Backbone as a ProteinNet text record, in pm:
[ID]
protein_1_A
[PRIMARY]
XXXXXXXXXXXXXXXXXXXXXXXXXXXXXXXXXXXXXXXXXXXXXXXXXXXXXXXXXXXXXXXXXXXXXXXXXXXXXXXXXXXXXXXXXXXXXXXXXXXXXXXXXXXXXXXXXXXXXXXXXXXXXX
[TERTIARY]
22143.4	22167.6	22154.7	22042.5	22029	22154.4	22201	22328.1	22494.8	22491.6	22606.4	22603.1	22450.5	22453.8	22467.4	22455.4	22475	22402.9	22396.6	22318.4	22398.2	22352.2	22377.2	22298.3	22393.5	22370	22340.6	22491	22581.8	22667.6	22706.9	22743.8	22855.7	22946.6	23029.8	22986.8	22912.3	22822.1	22790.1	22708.6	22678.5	22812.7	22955.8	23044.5	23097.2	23105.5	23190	23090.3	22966.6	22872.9	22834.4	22873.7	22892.2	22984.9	23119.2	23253.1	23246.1	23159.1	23191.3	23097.4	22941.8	22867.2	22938	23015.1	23070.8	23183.7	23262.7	23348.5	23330.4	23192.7	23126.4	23050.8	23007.1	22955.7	23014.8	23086.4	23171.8	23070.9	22958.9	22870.4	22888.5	22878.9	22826.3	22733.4	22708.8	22649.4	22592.4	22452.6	22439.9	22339.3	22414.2	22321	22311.6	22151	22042.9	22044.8	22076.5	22039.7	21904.9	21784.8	21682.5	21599.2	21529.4	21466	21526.4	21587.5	21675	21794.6	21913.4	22024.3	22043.7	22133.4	22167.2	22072.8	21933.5	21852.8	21889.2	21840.9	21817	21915.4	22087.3	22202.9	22212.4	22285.6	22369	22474.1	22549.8	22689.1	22666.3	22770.6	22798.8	22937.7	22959.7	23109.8	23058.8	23198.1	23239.4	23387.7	23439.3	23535.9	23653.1	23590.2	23623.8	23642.6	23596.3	23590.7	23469.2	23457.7	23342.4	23259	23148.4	23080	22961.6	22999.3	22856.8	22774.2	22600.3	22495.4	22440.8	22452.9	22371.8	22275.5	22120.7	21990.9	21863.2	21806.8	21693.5	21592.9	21543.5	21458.2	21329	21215	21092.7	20977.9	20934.4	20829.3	20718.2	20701.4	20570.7	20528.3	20407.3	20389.7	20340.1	20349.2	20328.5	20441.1	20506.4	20640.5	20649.4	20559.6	20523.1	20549.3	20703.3	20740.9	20865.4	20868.9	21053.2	21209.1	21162.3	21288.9	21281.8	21213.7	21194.4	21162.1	21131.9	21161.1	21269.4	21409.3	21517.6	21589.5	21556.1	21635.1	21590.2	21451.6	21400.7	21487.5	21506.5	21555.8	21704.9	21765.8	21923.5	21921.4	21859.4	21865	21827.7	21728.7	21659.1	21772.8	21864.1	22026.2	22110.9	22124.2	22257.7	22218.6	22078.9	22036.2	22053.2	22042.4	22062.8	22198	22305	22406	22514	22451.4	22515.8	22608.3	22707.8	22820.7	22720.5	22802.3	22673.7	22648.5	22760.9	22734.2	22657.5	22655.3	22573.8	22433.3	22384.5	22284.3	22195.5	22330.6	22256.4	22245.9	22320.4	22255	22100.4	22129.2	21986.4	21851	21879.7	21784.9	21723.9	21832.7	21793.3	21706.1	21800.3	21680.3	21560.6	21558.9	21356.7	21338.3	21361.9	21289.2	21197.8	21278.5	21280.5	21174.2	21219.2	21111.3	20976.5	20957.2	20842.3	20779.6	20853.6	20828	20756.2	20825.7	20803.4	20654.8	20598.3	20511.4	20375.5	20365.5	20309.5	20174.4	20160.3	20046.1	20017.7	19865.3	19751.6	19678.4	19707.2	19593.2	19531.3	19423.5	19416	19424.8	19438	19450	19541.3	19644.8	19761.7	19862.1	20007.7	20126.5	20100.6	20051.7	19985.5	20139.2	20128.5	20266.8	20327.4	20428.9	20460.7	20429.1	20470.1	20351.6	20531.7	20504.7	20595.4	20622.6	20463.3	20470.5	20468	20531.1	20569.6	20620.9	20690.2	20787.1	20808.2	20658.6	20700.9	20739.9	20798.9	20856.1	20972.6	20981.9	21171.9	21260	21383.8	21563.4	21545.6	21477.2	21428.2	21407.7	21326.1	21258.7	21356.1	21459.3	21525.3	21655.2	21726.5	21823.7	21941.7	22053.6	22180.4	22216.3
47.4	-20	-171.2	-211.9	-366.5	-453.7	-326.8	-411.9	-410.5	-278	-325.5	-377.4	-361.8	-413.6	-362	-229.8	-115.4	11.8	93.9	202	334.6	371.9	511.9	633.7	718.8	841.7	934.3	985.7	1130.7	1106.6	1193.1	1180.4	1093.6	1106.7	989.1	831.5	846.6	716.8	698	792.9	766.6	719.2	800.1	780.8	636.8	648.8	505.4	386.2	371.1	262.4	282.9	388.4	414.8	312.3	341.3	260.5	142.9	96.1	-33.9	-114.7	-73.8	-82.8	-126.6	-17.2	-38.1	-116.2	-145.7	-239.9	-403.4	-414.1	-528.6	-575.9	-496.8	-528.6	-484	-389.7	-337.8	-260.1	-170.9	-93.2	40.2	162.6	273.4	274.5	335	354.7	487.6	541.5	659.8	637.2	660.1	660.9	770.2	774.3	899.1	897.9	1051.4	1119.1	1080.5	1103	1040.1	1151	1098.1	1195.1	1238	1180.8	1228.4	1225.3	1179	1208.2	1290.8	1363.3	1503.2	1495.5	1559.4	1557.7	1640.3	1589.9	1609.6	1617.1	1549.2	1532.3	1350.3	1375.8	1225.9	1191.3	1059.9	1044.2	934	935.6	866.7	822.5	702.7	606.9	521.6	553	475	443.9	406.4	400.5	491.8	652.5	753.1	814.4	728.6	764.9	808.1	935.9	952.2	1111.7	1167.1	1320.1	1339.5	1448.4	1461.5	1512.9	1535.4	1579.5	1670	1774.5	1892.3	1917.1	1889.3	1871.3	2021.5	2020.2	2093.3	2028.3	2040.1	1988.9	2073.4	2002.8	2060.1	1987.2	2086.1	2023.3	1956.7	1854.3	1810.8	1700.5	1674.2	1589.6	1439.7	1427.8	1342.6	1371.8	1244.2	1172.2	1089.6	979.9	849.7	886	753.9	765.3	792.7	880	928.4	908.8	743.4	700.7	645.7	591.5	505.5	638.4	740.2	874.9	859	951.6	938	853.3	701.6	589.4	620.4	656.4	638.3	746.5	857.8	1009.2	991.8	911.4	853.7	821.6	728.8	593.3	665.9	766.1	784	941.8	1001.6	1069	981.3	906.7	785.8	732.3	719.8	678.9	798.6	936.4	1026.2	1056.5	959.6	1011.3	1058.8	1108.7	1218.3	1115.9	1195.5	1061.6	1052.6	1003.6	960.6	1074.4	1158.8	1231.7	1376.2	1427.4	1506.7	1443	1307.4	1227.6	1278.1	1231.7	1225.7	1370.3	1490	1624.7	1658.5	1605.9	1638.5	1588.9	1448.1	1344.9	1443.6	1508.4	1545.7	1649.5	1733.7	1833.4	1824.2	1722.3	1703.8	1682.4	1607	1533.5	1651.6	1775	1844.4	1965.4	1935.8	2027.8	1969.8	1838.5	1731.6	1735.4	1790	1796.8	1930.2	2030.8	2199.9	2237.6	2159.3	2153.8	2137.9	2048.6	2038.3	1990	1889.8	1817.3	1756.4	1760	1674.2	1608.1	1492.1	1358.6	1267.5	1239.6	1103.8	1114.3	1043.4	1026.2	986.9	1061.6	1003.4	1090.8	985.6	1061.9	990.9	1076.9	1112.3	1108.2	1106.6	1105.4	1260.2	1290.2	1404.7	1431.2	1558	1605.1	1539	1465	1431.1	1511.8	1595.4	1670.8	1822.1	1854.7	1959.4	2072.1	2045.4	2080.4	1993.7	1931.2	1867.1	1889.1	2030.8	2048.3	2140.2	2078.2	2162.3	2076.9	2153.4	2052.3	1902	1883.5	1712.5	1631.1	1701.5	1638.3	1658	1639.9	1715.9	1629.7	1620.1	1529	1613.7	1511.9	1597.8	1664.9
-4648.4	-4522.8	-4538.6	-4587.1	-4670	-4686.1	-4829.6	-4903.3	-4806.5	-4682.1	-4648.5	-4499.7	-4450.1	-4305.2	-4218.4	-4242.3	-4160.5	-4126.7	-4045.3	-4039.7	-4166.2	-4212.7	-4248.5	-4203	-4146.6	-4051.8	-4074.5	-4167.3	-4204	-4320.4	-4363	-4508.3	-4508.6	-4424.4	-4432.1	-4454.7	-4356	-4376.1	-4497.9	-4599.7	-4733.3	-4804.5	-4788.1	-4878.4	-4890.7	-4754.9	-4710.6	-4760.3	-4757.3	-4820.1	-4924.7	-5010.9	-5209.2	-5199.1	-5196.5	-5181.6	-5149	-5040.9	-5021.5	-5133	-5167.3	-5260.4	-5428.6	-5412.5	-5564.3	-5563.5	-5484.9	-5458.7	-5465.1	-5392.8	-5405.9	-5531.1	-5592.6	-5764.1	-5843.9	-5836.4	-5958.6	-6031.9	-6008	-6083.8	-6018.1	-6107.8	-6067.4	-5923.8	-5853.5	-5743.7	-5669.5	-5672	-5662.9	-5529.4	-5416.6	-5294.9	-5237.6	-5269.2	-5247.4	-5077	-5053.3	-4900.8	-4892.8	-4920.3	-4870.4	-4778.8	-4724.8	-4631.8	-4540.6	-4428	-4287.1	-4358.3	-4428.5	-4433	-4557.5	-4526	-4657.3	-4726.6	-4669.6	-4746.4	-4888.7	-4992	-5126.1	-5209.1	-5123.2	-5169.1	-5173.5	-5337.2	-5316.6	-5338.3	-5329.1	-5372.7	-5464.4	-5562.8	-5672.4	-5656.7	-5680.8	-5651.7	-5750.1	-5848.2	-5931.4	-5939.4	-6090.2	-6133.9	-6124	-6123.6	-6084.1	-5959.4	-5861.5	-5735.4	-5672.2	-5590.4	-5569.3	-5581.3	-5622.5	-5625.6	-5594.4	-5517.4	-5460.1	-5529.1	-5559	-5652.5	-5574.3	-5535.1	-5424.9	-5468.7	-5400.7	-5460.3	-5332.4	-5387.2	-5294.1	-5243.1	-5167.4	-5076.9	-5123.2	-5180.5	-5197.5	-5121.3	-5029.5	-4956.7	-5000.1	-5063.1	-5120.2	-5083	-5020.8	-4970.3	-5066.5	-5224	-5321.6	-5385.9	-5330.1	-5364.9	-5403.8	-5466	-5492.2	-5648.9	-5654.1	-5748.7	-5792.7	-5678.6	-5682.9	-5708.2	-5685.8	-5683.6	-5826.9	-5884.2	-6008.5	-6061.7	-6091.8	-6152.5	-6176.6	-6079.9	-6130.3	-6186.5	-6162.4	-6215.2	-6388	-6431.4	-6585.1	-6635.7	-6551.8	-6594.5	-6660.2	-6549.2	-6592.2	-6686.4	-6687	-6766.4	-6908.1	-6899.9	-7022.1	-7098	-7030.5	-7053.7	-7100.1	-7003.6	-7068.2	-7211.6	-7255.5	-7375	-7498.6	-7435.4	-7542.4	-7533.2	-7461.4	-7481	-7416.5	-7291.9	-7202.8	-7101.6	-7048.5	-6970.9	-6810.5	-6723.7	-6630.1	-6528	-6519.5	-6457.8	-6459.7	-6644.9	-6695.6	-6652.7	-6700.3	-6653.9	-6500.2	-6442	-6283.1	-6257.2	-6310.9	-6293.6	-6329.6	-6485.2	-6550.9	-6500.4	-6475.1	-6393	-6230.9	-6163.9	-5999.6	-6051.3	-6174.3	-6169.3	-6226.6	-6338.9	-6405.8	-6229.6	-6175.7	-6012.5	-5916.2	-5928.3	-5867.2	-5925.1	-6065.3	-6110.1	-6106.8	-6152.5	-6131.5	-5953.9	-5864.7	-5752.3	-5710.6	-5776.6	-5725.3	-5850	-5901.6	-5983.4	-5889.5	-5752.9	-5624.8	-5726.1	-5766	-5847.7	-5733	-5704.1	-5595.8	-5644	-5658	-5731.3	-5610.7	-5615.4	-5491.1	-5379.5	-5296.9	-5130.2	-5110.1	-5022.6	-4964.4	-5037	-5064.1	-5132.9	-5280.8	-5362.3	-5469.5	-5579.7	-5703.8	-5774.4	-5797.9	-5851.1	-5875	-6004.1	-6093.6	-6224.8	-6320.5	-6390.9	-6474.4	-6608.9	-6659.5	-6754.4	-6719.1	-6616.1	-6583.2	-6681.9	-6761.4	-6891.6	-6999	-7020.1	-7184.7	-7291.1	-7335.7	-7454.8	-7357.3	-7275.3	-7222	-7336.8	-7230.3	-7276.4	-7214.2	-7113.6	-7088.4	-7196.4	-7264.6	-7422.7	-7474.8	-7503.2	-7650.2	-7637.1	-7730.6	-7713.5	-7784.5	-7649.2	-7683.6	-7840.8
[MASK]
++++++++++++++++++++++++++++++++++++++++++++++++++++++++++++++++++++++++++++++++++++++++++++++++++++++++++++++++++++++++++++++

């Protein structure tokens, strides 16, 4: 909403501000549903146009972290290799599994368990 000045609602809303997003920088663009909109879905607009990532919703109340999770998750696929969109699959699901793991640390929204599956296919390179 920041970058285009606008509310986003409904998924249109998401598509149409991927598009305008990537239009304006010329980068990949993966805008996360979030809590109220399509929850645990996102869209990706690029070069290619645009796809949606259909995600699950896990109730956990330690989420701290989440977003800079998936950005390392990408980031850390695109490094072994994988094109961006294998990436942003692999990335939603460590998130999700790191989520359904329901780790309670601390007071408040606590982080999610990152070593959930340390010797999975996460670890392992293409």
């Amino acid at each position: 909403e920041v970058l285009t000045g606008r509310e986003i609602k409904n998924a249109k809303d998401m598509e149409s501000a991927a598009a305008e997003i990537y239009a304006k920088f010329g980068c990949a663009v993966l805008l996360k549903g979030g809590h109220s909109v399509n929850r645990g879905s996102d869209v990706l607009a690029d070069e290619r146009g645009q796809r949606w990532f259909r995600g699950v919703v896990v109730e956990n109340p330690n989420t701290h972290g989440t977003g800079c999770t998936l950005s390392s998750a990408i980031a850390s696929e695109l490094a072994k290799g994988r094109d961006l969109d294998k990436a942003v699959e692999l990335a939603k699901e460590y998130l999700s599994g790191a989520l359904s793991a329901m780790l309670d640390l601390g007071k408040g929204s606590g982080p999610l368990d990152h070593t959930f599956d340390i010797k999975s296919r996460f670890a392992q390179e293409e």
